[in-house]
PDB file of C-alpha atoms and ligand atoms in Angstrom:
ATOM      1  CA  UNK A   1     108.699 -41.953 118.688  1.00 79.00           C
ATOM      2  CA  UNK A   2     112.159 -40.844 119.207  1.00 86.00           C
ATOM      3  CA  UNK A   3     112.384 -38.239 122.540  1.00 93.00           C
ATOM      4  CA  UNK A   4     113.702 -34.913 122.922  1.00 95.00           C
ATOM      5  CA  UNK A   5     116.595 -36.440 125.064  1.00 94.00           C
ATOM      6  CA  UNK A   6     116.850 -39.297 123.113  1.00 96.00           C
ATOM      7  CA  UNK A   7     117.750 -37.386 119.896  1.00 96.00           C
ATOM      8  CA  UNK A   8     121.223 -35.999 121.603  1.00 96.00           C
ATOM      9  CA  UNK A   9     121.857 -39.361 122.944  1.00 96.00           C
ATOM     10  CA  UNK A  10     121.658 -40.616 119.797  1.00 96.00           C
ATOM     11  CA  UNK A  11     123.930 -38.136 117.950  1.00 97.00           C
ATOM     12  CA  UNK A  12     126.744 -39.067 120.713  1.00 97.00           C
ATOM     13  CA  UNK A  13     126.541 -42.739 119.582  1.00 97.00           C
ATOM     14  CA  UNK A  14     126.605 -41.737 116.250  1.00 96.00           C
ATOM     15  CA  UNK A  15     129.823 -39.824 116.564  1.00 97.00           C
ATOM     16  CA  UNK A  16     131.116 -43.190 118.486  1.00 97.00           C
ATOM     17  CA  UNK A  17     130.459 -45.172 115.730  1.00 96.00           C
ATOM     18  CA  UNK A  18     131.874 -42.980 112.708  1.00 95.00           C
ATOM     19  CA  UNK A  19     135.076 -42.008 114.219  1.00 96.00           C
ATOM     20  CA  UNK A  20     135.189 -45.679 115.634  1.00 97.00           C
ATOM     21  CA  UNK A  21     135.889 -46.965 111.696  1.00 94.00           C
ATOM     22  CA  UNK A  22     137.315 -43.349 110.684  1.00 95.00           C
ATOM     23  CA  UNK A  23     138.834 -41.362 113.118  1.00 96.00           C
ATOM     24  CA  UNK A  24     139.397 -38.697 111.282  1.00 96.00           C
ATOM     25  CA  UNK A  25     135.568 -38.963 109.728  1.00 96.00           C
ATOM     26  CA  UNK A  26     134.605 -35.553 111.139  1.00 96.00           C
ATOM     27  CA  UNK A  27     137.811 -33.322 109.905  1.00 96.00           C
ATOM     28  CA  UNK A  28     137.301 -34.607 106.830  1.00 95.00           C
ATOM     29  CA  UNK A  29     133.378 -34.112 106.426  1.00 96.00           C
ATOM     30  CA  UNK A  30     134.107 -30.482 107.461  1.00 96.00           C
ATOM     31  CA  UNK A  31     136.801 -29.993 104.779  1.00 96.00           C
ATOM     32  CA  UNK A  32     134.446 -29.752 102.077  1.00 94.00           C
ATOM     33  CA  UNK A  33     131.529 -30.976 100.275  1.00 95.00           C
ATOM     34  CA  UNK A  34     131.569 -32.457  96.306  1.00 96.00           C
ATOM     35  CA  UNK A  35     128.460 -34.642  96.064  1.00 98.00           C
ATOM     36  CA  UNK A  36     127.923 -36.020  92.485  1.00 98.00           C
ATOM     37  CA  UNK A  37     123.939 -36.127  93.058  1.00 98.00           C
ATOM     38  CA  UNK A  38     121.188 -33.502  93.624  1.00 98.00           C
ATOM     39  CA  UNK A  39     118.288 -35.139  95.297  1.00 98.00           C
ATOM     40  CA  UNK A  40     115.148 -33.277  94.991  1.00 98.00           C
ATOM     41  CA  UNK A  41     112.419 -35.355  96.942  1.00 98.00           C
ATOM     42  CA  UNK A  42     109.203 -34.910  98.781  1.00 98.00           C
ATOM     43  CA  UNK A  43     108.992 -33.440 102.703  1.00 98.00           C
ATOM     44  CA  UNK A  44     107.242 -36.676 103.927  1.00 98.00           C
ATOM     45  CA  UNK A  45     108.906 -38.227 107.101  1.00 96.00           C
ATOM     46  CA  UNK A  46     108.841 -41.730 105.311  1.00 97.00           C
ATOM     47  CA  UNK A  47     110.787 -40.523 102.691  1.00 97.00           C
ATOM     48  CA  UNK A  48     114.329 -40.570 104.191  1.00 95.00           C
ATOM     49  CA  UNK A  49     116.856 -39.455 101.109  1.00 95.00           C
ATOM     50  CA  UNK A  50     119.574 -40.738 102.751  1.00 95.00           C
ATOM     51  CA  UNK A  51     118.814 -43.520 103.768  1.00 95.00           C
ATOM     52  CA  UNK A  52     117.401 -45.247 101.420  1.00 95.00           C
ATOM     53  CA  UNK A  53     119.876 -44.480  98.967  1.00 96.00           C
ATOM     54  CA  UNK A  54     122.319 -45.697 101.594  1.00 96.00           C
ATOM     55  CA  UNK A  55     124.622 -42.874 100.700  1.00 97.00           C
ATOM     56  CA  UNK A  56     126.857 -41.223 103.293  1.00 94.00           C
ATOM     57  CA  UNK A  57     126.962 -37.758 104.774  1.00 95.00           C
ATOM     58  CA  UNK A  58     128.592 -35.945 101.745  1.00 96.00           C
ATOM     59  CA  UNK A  59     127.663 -37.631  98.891  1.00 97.00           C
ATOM     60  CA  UNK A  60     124.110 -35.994  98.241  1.00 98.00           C
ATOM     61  CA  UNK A  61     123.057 -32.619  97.572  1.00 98.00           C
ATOM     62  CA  UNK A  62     119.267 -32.158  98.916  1.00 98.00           C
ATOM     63  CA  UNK A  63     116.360 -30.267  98.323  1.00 98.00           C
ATOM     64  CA  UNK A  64     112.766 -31.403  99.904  1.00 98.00           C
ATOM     65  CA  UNK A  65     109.755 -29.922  99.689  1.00 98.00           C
ATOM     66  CA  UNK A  66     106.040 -30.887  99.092  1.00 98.00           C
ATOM     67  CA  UNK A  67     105.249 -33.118  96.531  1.00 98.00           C
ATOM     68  CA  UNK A  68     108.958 -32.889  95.431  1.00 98.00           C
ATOM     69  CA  UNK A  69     107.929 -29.787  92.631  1.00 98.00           C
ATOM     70  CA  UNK A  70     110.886 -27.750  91.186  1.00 98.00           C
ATOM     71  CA  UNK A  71     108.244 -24.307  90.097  1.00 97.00           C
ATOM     72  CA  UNK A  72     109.459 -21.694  87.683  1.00 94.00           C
ATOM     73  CA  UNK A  73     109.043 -18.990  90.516  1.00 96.00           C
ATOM     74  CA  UNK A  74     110.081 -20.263  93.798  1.00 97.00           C
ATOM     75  CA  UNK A  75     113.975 -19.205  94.552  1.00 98.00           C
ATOM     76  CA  UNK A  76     114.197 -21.807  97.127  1.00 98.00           C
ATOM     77  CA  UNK A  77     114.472 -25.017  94.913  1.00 98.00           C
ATOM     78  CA  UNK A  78     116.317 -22.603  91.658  1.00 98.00           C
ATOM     79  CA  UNK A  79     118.864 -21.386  93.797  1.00 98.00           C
ATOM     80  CA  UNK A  80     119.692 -25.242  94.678  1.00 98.00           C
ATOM     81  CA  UNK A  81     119.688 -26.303  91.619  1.00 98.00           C
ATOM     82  CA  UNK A  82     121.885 -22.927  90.575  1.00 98.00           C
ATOM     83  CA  UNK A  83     124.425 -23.867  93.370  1.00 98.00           C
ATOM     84  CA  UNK A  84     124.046 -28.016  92.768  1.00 98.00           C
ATOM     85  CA  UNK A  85     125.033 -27.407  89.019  1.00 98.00           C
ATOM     86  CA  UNK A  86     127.347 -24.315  88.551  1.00 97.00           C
ATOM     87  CA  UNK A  87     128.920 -24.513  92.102  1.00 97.00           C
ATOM     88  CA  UNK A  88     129.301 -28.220  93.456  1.00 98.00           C
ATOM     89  CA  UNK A  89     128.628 -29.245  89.653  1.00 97.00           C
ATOM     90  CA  UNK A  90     126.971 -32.141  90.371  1.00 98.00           C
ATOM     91  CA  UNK A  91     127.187 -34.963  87.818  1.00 97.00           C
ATOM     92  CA  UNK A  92     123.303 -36.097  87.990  1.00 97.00           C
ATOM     93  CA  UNK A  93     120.208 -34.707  89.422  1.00 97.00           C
ATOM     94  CA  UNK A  94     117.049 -37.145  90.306  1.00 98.00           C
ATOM     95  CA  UNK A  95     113.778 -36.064  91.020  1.00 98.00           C
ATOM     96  CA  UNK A  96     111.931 -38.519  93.638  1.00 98.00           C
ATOM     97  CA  UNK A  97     108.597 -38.760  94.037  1.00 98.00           C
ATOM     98  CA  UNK A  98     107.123 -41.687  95.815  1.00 98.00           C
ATOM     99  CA  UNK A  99     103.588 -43.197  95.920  1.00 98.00           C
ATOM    100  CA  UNK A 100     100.732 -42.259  98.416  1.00 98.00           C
ATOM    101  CA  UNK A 101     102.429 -38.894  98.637  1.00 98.00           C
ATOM    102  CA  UNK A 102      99.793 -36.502 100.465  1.00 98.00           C
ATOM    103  CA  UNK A 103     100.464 -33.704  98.326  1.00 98.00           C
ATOM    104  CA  UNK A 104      99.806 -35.320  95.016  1.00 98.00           C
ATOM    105  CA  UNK A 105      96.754 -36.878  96.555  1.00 97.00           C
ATOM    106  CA  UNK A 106      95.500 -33.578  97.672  1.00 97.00           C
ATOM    107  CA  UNK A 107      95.635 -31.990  94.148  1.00 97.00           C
ATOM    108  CA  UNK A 108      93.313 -34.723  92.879  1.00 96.00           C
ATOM    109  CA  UNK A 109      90.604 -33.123  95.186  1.00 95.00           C
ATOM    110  CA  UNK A 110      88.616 -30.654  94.711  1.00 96.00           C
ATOM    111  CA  UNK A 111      88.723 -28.536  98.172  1.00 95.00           C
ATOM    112  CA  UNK A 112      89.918 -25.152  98.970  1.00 97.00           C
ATOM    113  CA  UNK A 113      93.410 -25.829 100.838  1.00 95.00           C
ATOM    114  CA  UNK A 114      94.744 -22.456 101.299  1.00 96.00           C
ATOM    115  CA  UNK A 115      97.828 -21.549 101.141  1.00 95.00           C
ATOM    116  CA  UNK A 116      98.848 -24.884  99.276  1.00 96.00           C
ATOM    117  CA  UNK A 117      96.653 -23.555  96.598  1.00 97.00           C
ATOM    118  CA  UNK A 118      98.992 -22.336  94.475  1.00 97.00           C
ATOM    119  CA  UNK A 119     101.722 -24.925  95.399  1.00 97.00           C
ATOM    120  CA  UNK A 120      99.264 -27.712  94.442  1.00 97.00           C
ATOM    121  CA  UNK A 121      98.319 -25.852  91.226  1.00 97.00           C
ATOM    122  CA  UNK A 122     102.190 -26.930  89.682  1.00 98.00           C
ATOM    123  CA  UNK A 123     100.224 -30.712  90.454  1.00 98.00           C
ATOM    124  CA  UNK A 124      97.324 -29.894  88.950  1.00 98.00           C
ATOM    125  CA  UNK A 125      98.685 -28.203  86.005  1.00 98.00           C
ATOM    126  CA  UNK A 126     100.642 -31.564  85.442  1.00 98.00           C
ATOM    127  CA  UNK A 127      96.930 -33.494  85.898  1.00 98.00           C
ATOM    128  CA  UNK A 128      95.597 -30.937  83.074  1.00 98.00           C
ATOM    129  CA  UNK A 129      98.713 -31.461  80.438  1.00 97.00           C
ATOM    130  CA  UNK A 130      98.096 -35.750  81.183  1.00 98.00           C
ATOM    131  CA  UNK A 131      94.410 -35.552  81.263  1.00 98.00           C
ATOM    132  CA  UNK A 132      93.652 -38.356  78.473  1.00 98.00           C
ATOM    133  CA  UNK A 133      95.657 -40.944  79.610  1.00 98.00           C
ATOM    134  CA  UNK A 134      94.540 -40.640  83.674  1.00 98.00           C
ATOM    135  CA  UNK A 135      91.357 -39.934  82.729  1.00 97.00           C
ATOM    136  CA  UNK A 136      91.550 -43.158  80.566  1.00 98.00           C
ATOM    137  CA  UNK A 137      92.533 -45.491  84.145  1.00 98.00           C
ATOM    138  CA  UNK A 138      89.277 -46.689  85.682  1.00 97.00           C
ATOM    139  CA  UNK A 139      90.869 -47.195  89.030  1.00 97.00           C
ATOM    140  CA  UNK A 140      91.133 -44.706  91.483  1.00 96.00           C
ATOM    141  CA  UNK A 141      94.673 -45.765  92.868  1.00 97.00           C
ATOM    142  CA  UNK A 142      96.194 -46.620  89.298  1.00 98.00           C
ATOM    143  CA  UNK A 143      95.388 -43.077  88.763  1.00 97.00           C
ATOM    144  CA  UNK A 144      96.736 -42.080  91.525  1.00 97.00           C
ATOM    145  CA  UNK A 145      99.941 -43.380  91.142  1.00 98.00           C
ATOM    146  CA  UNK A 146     100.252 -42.754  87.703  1.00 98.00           C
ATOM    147  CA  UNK A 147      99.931 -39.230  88.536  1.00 98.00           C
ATOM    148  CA  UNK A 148     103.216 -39.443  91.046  1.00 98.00           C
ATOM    149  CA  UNK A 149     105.181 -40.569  88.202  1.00 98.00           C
ATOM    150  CA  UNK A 150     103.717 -38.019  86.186  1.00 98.00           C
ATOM    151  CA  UNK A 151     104.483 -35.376  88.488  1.00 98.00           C
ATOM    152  CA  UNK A 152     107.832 -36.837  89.045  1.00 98.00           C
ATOM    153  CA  UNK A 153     108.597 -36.607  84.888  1.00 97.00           C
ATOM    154  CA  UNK A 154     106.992 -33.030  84.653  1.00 97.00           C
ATOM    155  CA  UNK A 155     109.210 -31.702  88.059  1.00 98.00           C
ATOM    156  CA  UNK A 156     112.108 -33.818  85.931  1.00 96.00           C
ATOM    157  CA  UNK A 157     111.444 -31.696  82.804  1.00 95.00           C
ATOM    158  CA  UNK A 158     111.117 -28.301  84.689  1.00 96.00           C
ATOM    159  CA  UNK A 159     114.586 -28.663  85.693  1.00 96.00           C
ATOM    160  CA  UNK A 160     115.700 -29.142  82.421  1.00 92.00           C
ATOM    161  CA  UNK A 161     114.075 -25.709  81.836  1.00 92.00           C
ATOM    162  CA  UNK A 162     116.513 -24.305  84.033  1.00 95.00           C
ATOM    163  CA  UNK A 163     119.746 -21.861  82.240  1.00 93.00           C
ATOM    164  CA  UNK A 164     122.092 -23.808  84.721  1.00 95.00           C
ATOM    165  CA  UNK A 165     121.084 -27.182  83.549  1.00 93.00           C
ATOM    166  CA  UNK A 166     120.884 -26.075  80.114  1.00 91.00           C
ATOM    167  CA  UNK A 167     124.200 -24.628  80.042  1.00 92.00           C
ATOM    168  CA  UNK A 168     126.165 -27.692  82.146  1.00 93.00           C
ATOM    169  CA  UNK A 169     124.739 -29.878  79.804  1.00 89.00           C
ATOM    170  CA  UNK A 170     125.555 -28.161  76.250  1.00 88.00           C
ATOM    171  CA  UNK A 171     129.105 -27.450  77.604  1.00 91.00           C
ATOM    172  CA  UNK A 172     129.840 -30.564  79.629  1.00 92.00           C
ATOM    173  CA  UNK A 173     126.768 -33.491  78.660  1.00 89.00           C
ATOM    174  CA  UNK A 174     126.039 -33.298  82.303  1.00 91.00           C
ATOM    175  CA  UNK A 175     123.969 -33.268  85.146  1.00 94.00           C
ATOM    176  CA  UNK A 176     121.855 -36.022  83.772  1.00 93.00           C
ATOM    177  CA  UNK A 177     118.085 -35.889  85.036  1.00 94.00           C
ATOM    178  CA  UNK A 178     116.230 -38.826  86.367  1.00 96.00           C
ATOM    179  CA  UNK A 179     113.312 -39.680  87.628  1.00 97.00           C
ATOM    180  CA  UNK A 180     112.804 -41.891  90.491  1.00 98.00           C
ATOM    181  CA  UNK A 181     109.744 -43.138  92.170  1.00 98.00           C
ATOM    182  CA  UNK A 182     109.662 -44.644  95.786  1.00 98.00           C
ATOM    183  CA  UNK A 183     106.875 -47.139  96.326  1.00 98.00           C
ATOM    184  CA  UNK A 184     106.513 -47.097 100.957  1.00 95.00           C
ATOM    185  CA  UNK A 185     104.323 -50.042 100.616  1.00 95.00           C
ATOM    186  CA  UNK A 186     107.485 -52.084  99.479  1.00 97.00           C
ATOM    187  CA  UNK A 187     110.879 -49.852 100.438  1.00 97.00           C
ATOM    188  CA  UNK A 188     111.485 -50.527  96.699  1.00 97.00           C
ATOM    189  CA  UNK A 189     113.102 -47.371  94.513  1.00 97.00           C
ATOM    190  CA  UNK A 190     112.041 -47.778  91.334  1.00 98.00           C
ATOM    191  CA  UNK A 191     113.677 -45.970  88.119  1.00 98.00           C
ATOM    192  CA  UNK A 192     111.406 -44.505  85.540  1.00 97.00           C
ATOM    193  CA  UNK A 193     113.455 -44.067  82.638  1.00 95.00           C
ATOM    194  CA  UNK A 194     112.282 -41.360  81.421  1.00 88.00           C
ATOM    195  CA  UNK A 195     113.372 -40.816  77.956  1.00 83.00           C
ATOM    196  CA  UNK A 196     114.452 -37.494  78.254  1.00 76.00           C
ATOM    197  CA  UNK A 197     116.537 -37.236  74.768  1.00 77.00           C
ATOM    198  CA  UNK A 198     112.866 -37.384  73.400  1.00 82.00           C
ATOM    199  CA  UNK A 199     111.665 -35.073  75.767  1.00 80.00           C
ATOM    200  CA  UNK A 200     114.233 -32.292  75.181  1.00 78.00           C
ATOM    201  CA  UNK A 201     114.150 -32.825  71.255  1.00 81.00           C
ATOM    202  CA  UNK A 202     110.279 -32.028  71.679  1.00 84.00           C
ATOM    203  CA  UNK A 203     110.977 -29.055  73.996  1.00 85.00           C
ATOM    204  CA  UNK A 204     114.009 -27.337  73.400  1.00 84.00           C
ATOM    205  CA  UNK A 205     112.943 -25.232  70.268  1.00 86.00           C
ATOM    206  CA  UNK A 206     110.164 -23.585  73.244  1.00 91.00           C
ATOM    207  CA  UNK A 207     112.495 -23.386  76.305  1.00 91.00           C
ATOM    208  CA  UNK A 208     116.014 -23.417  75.152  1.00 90.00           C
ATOM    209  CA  UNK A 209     117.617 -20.509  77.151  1.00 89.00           C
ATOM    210  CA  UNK A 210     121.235 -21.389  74.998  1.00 87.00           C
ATOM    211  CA  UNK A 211     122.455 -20.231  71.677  1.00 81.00           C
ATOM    212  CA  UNK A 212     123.071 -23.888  70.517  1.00 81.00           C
ATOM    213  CA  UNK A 213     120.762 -27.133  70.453  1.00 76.00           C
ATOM    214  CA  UNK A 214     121.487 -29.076  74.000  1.00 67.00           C
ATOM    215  CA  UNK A 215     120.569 -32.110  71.791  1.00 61.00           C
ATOM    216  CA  UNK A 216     121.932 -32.473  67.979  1.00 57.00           C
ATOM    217  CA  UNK A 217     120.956 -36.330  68.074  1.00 48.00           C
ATOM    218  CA  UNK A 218     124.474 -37.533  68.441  1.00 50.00           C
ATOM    219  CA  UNK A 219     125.857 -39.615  71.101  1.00 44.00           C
ATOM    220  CA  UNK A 220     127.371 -38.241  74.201  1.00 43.00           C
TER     221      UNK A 220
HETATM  222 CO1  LIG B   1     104.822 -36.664  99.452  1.00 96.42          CO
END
């Protein structure tokens, strides 16, 4: 465990070492800020954004919060995603999940949990709309996992429900949405490939929020 102390010790070294390769690293981080990704990711300590991305101060937009879930109501995540798209105009936004995630593991139980009720509830909504095929996996951790990817590709989706998605994407053919999952027990990021044209062909004639298709079946 890193100390109190330690902490500003450590930030001293890492100002060595940046300006060491890049003198000027600071003056130019505090010009300005044009990341081309919007990570939206899970609170857990393990989960380091950064880092295992290896990208550099600058280059990601992020959001964290419990079980990584983008809900309809909660200004926190829409106003990132608002400032991420129309503002900074990022080119992609992931959604990262990863597996033995706390939160998703706490939906599948059936306990009273408080406050995280109705947080939880966006998890177990996602259990509900993917009941056949968990229900269908015999093992309690294959379930479990699946339902992290799940979770990850129904968080994915609600952004797409977003107006400032919708209308970067009709105008421009970006932010692209993916869905990542990171697996702790190997360090390994793993892609879903989500096939979102599909997705938003089945979905946009419920929650388009545009006066033109987002997807005519062409090629972009
Ligand atoms: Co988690």
């Amino acid at each position: 465990m890193v100390s109190y102390e330690k902490i500003f010790q450590n930030n001293r070294q890492w100002i060595a070492e940046k300006t060491a390769t890049e003198k000027d690293f600071f003056e130019k981080l505090a010009r300005d800020q044009t990341p081309e990704y919007l990570y939206i990711g899970c609170s857990d300590s393990r989960v380091t954004a950064e880092e295992l991305m290896g990208a550099q101060p600058g280059e990601v937009f992020i959001h964290r919060n419990i079980a990584n879930v983008v809900a309809s109501v909660d200004l926190n995540v829409l106003s990132v995603i608002n400032y991420a798209v129309r503002h900074l105009k990022v080119k992609r936004i992931v959604v990262c999940g990863h597996y033995g995630c706390g939160g998703v593991k706490a939906a599948m139980q059936s306990s009273d949990l408080g406050i995280l009720n109705p947080w939880l509830r966006n998890i177990r909504d996602v259990y509900r709309l993917h009941k056949t095929e968990l229900q269908a996996i015999p093992d309690e951790q294959a379930r479990y996992d699946r339902l992290v990817e799940l979770n990850v590709q129904e968080q994915c989706v609600n952004v797409i429900k977003t107006a400032a998605v919708q209308q970067r994407y009709v105008k421009e053919g970006f932010p692209s949405v993916h869905g990542w999952v990171f697996d702790m027990r190997t360090g390994m990021l793993k892609d879903l490939e989500i096939d979102f044209r599909k997705i938003l062909t089945e979905i946009q004639e419920i929650y388009n929020l545009t006066n033109t298709d987002w997807f005519d079946g062409s090629d972009r």
